[in-house]
Coordinates of C-alpha atoms and ligand atoms in Angstrom, one line a residue:
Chain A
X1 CA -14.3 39.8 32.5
X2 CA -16.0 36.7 32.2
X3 CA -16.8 34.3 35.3
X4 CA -14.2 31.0 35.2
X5 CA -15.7 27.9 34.4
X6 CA -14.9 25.0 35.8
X7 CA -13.2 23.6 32.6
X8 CA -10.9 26.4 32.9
X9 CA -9.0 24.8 35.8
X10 CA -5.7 23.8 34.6
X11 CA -4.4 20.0 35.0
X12 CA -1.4 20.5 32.8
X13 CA 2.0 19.9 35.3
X14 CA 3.7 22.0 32.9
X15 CA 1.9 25.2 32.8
X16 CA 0.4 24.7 36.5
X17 CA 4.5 25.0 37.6
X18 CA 5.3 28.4 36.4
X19 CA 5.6 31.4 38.0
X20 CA 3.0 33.8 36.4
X21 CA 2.9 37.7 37.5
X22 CA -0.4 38.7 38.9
X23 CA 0.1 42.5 39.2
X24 CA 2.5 45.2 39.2
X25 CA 3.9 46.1 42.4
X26 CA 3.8 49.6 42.0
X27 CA -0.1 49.4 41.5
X28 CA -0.2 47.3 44.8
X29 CA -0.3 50.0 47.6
X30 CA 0.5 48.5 50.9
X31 CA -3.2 47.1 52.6
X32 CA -4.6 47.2 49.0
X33 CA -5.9 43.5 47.7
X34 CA -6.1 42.5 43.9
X35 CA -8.7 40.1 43.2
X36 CA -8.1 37.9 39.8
X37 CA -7.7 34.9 38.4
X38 CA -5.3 32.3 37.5
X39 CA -5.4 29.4 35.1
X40 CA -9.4 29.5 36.5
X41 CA -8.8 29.6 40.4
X42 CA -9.8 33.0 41.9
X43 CA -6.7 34.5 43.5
X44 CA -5.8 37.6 45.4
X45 CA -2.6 39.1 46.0
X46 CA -0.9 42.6 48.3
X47 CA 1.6 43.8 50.2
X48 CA 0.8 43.7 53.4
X49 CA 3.9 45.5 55.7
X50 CA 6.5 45.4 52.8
X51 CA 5.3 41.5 52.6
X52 CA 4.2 40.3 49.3
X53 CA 1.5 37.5 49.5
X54 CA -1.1 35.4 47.3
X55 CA -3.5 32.9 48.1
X56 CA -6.3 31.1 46.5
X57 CA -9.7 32.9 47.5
X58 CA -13.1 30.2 48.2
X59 CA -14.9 29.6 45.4
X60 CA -17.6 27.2 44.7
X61 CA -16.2 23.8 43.9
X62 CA -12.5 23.8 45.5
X63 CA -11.0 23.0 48.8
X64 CA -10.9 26.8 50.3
X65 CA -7.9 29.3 50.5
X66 CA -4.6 28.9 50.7
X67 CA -1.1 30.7 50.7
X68 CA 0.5 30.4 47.7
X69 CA 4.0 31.0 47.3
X70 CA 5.2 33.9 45.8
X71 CA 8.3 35.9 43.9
X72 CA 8.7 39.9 43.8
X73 CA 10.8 41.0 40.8
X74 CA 11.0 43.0 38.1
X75 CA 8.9 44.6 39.5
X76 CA 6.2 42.5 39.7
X77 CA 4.1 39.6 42.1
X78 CA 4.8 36.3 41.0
X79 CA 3.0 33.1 42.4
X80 CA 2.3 29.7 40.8
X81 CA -0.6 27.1 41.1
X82 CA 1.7 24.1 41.2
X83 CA 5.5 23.3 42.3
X84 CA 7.6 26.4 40.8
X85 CA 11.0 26.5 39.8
X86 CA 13.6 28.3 42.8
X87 CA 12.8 31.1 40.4
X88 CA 11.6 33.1 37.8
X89 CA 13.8 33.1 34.2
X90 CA 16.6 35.4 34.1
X91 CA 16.6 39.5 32.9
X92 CA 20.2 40.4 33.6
X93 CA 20.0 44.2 31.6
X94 CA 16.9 44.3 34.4
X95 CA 19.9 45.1 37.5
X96 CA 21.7 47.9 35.1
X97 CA 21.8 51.3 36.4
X98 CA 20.8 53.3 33.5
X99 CA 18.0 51.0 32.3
X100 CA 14.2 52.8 32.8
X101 CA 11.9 49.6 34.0
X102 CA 8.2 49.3 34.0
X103 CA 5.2 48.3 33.7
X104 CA 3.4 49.8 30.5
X105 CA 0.0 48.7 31.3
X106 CA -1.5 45.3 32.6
X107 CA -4.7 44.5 29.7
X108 CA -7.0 41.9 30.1
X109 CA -7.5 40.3 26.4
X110 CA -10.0 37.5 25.2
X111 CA -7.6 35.2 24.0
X112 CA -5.5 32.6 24.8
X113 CA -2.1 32.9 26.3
X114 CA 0.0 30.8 23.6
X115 CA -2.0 33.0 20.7
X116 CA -0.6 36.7 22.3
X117 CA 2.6 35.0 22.6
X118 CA 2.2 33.5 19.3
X119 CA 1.9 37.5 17.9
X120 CA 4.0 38.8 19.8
X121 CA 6.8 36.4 17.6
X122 CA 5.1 37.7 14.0
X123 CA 6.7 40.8 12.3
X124 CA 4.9 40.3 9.6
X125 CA 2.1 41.9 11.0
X126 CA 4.3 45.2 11.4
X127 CA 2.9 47.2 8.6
X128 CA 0.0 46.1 8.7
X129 CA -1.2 46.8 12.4
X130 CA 1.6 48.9 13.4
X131 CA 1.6 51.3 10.2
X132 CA 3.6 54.1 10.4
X133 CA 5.3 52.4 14.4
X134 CA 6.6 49.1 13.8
X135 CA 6.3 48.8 10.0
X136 CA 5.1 50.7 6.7
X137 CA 4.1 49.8 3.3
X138 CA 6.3 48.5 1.0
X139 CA 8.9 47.1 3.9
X140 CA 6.5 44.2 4.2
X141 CA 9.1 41.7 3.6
X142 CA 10.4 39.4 6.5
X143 CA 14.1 38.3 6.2
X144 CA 15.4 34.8 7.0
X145 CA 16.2 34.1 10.7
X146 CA 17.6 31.7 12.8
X147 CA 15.3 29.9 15.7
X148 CA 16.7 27.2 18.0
X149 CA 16.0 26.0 21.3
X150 CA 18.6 26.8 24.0
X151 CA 18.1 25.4 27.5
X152 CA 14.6 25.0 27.2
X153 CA 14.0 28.5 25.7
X154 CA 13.1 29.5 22.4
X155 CA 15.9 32.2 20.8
X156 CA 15.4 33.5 17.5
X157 CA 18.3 35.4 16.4
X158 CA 18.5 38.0 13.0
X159 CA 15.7 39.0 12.7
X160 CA 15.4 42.3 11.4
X161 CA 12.7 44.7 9.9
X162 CA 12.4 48.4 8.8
X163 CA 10.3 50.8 11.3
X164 CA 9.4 54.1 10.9
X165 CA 9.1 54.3 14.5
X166 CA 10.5 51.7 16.3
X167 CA 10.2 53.4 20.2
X168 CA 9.1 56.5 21.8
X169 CA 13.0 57.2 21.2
X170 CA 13.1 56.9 17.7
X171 CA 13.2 60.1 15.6
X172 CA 13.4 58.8 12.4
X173 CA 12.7 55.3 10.9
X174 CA 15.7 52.6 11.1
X175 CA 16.2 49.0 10.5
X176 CA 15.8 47.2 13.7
X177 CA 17.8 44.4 14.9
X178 CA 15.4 42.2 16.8
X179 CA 16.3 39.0 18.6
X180 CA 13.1 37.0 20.2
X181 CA 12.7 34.8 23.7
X182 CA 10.2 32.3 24.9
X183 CA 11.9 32.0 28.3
X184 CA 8.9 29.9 29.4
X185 CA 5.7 28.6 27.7
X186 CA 3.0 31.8 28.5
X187 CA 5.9 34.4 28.5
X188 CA 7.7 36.3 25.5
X189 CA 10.8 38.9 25.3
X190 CA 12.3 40.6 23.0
X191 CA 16.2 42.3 22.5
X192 CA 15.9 45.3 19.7
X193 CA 18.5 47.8 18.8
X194 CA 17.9 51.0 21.2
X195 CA 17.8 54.6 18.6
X196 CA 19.8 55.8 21.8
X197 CA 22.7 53.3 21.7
X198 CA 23.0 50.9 18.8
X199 CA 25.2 48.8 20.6
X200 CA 22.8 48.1 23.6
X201 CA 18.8 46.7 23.3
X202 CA 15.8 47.5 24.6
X203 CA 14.4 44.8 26.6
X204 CA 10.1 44.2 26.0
X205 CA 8.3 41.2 27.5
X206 CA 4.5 40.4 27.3
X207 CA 3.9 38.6 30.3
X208 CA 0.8 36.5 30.3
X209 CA -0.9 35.6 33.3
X210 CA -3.8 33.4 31.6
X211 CA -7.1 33.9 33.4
X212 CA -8.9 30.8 31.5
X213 CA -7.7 29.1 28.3
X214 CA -9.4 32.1 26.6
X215 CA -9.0 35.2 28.7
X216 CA -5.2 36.6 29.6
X217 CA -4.1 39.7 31.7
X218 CA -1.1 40.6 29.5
X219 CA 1.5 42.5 31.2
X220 CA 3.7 44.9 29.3
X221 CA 7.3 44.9 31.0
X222 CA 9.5 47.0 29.6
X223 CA 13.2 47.2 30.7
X224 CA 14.8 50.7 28.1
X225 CA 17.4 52.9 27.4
X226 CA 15.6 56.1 27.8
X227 CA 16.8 58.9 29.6
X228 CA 14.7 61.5 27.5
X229 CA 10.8 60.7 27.8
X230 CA 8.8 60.8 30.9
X231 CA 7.0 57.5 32.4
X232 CA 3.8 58.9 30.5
X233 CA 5.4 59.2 27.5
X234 CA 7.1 55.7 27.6
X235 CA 4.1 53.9 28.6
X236 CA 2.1 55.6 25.6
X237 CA 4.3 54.9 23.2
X238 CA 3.5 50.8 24.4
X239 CA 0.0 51.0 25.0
X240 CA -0.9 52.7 21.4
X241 CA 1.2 49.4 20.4
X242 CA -1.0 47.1 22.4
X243 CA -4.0 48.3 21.9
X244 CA -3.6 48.3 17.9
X245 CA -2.6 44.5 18.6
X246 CA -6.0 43.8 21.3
X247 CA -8.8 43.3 18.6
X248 CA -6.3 41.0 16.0
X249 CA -5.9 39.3 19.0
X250 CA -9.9 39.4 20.4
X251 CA -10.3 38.1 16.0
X252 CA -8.5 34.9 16.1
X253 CA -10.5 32.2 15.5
X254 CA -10.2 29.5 17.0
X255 CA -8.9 31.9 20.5
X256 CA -7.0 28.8 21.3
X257 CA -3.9 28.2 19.6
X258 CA -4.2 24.8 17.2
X259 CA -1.0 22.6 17.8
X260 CA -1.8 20.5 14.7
X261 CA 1.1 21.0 12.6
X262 CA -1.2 21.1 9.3
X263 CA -3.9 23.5 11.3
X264 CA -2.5 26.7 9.3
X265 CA -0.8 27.2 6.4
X266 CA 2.6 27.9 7.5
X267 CA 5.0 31.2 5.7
X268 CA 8.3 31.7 6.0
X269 CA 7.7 34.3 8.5
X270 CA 6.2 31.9 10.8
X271 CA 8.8 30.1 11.9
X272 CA 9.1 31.1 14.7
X273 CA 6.0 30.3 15.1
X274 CA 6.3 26.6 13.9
X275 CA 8.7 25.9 16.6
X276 CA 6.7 27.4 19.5
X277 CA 4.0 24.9 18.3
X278 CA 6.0 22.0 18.5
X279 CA 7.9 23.0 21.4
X280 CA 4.4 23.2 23.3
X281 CA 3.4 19.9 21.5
X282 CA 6.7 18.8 23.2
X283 CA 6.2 19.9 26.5
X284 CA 2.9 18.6 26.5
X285 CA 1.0 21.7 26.7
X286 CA -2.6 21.5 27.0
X287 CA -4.0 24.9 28.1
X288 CA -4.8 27.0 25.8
X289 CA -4.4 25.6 22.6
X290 CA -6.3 22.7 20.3
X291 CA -4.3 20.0 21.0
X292 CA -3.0 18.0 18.0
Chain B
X1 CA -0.8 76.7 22.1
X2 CA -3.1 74.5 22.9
X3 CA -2.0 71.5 25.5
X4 CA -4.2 68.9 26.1
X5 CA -3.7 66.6 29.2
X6 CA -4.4 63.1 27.3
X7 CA -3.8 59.5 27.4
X8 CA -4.2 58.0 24.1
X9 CA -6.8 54.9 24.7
X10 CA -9.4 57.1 26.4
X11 CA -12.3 57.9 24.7
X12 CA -13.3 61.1 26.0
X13 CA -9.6 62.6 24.9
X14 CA -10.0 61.0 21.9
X15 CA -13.5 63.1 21.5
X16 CA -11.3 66.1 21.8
X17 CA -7.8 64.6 19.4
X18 CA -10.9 64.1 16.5
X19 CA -12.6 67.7 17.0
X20 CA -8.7 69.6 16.9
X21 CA -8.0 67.4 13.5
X22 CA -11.7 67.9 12.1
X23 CA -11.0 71.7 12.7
X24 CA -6.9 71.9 11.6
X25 CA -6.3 73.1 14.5
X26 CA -2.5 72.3 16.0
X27 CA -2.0 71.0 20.0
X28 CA 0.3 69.6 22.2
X29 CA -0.1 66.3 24.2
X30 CA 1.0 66.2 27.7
X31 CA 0.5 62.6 28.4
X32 CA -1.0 61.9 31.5
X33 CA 0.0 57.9 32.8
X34 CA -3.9 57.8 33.9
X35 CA -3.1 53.7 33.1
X36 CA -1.7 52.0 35.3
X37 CA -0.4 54.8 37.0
X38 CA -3.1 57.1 38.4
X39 CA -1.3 60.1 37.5
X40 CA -4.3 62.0 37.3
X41 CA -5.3 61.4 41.0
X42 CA -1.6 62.4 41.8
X43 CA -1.5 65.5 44.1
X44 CA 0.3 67.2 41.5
X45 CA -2.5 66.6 39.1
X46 CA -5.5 67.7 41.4
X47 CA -3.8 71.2 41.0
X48 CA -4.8 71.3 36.9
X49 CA -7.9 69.5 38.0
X50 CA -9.1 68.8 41.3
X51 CA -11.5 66.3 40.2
X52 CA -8.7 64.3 39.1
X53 CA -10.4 62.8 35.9
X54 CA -9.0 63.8 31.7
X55 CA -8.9 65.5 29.3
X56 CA -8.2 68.8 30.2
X57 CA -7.8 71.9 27.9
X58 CA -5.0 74.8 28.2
X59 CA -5.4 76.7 25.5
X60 CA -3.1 80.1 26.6
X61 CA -3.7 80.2 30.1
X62 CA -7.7 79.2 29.9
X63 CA -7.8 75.9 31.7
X64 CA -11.1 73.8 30.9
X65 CA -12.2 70.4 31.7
X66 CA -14.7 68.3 30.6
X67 CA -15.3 66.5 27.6
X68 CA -18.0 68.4 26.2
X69 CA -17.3 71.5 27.6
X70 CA -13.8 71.2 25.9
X71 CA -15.7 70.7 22.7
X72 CA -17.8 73.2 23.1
X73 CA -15.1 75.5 24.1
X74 CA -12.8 74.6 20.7
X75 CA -16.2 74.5 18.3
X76 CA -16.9 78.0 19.8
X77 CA -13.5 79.4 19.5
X78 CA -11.9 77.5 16.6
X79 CA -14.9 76.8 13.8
X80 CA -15.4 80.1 11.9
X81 CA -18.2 78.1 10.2
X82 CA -20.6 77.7 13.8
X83 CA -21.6 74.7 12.4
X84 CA -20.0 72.6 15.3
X85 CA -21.8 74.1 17.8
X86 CA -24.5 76.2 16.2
X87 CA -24.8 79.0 18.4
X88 CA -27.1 81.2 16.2
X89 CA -29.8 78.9 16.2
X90 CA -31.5 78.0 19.3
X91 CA -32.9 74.7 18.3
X92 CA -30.3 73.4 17.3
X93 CA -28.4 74.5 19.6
X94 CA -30.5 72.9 22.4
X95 CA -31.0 69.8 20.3
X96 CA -27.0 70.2 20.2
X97 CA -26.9 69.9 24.0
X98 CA -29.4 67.6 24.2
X99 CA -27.6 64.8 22.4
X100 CA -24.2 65.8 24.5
X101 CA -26.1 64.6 27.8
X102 CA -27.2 61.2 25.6
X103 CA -23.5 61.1 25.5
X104 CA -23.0 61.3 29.1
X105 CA -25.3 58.4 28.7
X106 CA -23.3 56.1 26.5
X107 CA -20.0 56.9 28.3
X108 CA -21.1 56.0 31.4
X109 CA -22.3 52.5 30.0
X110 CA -20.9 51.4 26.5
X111 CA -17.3 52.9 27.6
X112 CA -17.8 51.8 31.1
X113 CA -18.3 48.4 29.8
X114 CA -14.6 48.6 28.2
X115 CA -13.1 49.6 30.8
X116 CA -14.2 46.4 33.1
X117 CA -13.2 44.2 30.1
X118 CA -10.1 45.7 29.1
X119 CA -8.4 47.2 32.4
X120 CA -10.5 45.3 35.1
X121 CA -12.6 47.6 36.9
X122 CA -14.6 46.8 39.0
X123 CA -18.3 48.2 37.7
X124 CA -21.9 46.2 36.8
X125 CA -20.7 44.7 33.8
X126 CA -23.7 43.4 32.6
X127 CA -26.0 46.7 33.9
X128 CA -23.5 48.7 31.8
X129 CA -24.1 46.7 29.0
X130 CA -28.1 46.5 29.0
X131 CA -28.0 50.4 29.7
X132 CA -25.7 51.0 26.4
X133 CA -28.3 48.6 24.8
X134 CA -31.2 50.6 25.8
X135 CA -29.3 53.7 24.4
X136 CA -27.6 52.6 21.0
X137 CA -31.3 51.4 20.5
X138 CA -32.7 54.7 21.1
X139 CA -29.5 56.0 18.7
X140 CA -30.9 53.4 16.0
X141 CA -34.1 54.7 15.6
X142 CA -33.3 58.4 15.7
X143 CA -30.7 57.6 12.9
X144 CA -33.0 55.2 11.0
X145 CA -35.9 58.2 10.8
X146 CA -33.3 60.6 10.0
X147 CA -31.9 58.9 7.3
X148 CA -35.7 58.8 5.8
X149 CA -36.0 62.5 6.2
X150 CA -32.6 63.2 5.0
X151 CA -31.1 64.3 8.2
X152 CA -27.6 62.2 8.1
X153 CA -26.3 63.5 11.8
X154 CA -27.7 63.4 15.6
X155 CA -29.0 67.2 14.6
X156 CA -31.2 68.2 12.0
X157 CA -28.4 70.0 10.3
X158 CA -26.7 69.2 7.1
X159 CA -23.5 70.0 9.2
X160 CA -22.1 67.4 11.3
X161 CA -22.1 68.7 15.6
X162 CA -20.1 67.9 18.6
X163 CA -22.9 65.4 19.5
X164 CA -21.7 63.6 17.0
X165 CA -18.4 63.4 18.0
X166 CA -18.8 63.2 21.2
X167 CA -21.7 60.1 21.2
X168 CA -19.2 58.4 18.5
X169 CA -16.3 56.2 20.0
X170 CA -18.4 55.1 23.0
X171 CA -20.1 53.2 20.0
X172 CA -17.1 52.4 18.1
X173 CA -15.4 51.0 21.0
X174 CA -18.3 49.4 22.0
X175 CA -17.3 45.9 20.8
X176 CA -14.2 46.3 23.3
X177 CA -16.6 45.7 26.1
X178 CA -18.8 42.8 24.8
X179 CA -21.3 45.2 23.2
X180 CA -22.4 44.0 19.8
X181 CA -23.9 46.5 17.3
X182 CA -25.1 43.7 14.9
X183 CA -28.5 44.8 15.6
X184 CA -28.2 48.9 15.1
X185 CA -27.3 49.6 11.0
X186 CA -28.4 53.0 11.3
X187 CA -25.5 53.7 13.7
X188 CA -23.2 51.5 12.0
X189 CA -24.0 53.7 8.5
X190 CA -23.7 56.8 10.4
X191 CA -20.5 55.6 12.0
X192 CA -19.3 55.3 8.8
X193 CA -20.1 58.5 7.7
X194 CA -18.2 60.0 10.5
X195 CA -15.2 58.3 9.3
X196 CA -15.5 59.5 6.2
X197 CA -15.2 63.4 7.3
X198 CA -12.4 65.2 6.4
X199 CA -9.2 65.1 8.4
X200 CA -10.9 62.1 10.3
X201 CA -8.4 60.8 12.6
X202 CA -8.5 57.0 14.6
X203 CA -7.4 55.6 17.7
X204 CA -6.5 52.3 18.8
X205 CA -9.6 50.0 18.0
X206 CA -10.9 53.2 15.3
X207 CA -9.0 53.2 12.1
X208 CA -9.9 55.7 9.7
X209 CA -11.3 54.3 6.5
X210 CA -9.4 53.2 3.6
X211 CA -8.6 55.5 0.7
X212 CA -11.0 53.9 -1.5
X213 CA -14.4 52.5 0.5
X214 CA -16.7 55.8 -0.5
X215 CA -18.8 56.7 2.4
X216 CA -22.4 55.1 3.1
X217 CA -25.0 57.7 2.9
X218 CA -29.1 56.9 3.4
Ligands
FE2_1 FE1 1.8 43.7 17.3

């Protein structure tokens, strides 16, 4: 992991106000401190008699340590650099009694956290990176899909694709129903027919705690129907996904995400992606991307 | 059967995935959440190995852990041909063990180095790094000659070893933990040629080659 610069402190009022998750709180034993980062400030976080905390650790050039405040759900410790919403954006399948929730894996990635989000959005990459998992050769093609903005979140609805394996479910190939979410700028969900239950969805968010505007820990959440494969076998299934993902991501050039509408040439499969641009260009988003 | 206790994005498991695929020889994966959960220094785990480290081998009964001596155990048992671990010739043999401490070496740096980049441990980054240097340069050379005398593998044999295996996705993964190999082409040709073996199998961050890219020899 590379040290934080100053020029990775973050000015931006918009992203310095989320909530971001700094570690799963089943990898935070009681006593036991994680030391990380946040939008460039060292932090640490723990559980210290059932209490969550986080705080800003001394580091050359700031004002000392502080408490910062903090959330615990889903599973994880939330805390924010700036003045958080009451809390963090809703999971409502997270509180259902049959659901299997986790976290897959916590990876640290050189990249920036608007580009992982940016993939997260793509099935066109399916076949390609995910061959014989997410997609195959010939189903390369990406339907239409609808994309609008819904109380500040992005939604993007019908999407669908074929997958030969779409979970560690899955025992044959179907065509997934996907729906997408950008329920806040450095975060990304998404809803996709369960093989156990076609009327219900899996629930998969990539949580980005961004280290520097170049350097993410990116959190795999995962919220399933899955009453079948153990913990090991679920989390597999998500890492083998990630990690395929990890050096497209580490490839990108430029790591930052351009916000120039005419910085890439723009396919129907992007849409998605075209809004999340402008949406950030909206929200004035300067962290972690080339601003326009 | 064969059950190997595995999670998919180590390398040292993967050492063992390559060998059972190179040799047709069928398994079962009992995967062990060593990422992010620690299963393997659960309580229940210490019982298959109280070390508390992966892979580990169950072949039957016969419970074996270790990366090379899992190798070593399928090469001796599994390859008819004793070309994976040639135990009928003492040279090569030792030469054979030889080059599986180097990869004790390039674990212990070049994967090392991954880990701390990719998962956040908490090792000598940058002594990882310089050590995997001094290695891979060592690798270089010993490749470079060979390729002049003809010798295409880490062991003067025309066969292919468990060294080989077992030195390869520390340097394939090496990029993963800021560890260039711009400056190695011997091991970048021979890396190649290890991908081109039959029934060559990838990871995450290894993919086989494609159907129609011949293999680089000399
Ligand atoms: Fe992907």
């Amino acid at each position: 992991m590379e040290q934080s610069t100053e020029s990775d402190i973050c000015t931006d009022p918009v992203i310095r106000d989320q909530w971001y998750p700094l570690r799963a709180l089943a990898e935070l034993p009681e006593g036991a401190t994680h030391h990380t980062r946040l939008l460039g400030v060292p932090v640490s976080c723990g559980v210290t008699r059932g209490r969550p905390w986080a705080r800003t650790e001394s580091a050359p050039g700031d004002g000392g340590t502080g408490a910062l405040p903090v959330i615990d759900t889903y599973g994880y410790l939330w805390t924010s650099l700036g003045e958080p919403p009451p809390g963090v954006f809703e999971i409502p399948e997270y509180t259902e009694p049959d659901r299997r929730s986790m976290n897959a894996g916590s990876f640290i990635v050189a990249t920036s956290a608007p580009r992982a989000v940016e993939n997260f959005l793509d099935m066109g990459h399916f076949p390609y990176v995910h061959t014989g998992y997410l997609g195959i050769e010939p189903h390369t093609e990406v339907n239409p899909y609808d994309v609008e903005i819904i109380d500040g979140e992005i939604w993007a609805t019908r999407c669908e694709f074929f997958q030969p394996m779409a979970a560690a479910t899955a025992t044959g190939g179907q065509m997934s129903k996907y729906t997408y979410r950008v329920p806040s700028p450095f975060a990304v969900m998404l809803y996709k027919s369960s093989p156990v239950d076609p009327e219900r969805r899996d629930v998969i968010a990539l949580l980005l705690q961004p280290m520097g505007h170049e350097q993410v820990v990116a959190h795999n959440f995962l919220c399933l129907l899955d009453d079948v494969n153990s913990d090991a076998e679920i989390k597999r299934f998500q890492q083998i996904i990630f990690a395929q993902d990890k050096p497209i991501l580490e490839n990108q050039i430029p790591r930052r995400l351009p916000l120039d509408p005419r910085a890439e040439t723009p396919i129907r499969a992007d849409h998605t992606s075209i809004v999340y641009r402008r949406h950030l260009r909206e929200l004035g988003v300067n962290y972690g991307v080339v601003p326009a | 059967m064969i059950r190997l206790y595995d999670w998919e994005l180590s390398v040292n498991c993967y050492k063992q995935r390559l060998l059972m695929a190179l040799l047709e020889v069928p398994y079962e994966i009992v995967p062990v959440d060593f990422f992010p959960g620690w299963e393997h220094k659960s309580p229940e785990f210490g019982r298959i190995n109280p070390l508390g480290h992966i892979p580990v081998l169950d072949d039957d009964g016969f419970i074996v852990r270790d990366a090379n001596a899992i190798l070593v155990y399928l090469a001796t048992r599994y390859d008819p041909t004793r070309t994976w671990y040639p135990v009928a010739d003492p040279e090569l043999l030792a030469l054979t063990a030889q080059w599986l401490m180097f990869s004790e070496g390039t674990t212990n740096t070049a994967s090392a180095a991954r880990l701390h980049d990719g998962l956040g441990y908490d090792f000598d980054v940058e002594a990882c790094r310089a050590g995997a240097h001094r290695l891979f340069r060592v690798l270089d050379e010993h490749l470079w000659f060979g390729e002049r005398e003809g010798r295409h593998w880490v062991c003067p044999s025309p066969h292919p070893t468990i060294a080989d295996l077992a030195i390869f996705p520390d340097v394939a993964l090496s990029e993963e933990g800021g560890i260039s190999r711009v400056d190695y082409p011997a091991v970048r040709r021979w890396m190649d040629r290890v991908r081109h073996l039959p029934g060559f199998v990838g990871m995450p961050g290894i993919s086989p080659p494609l159907a129609t890219s011949p293999p680089s020899v000399g």
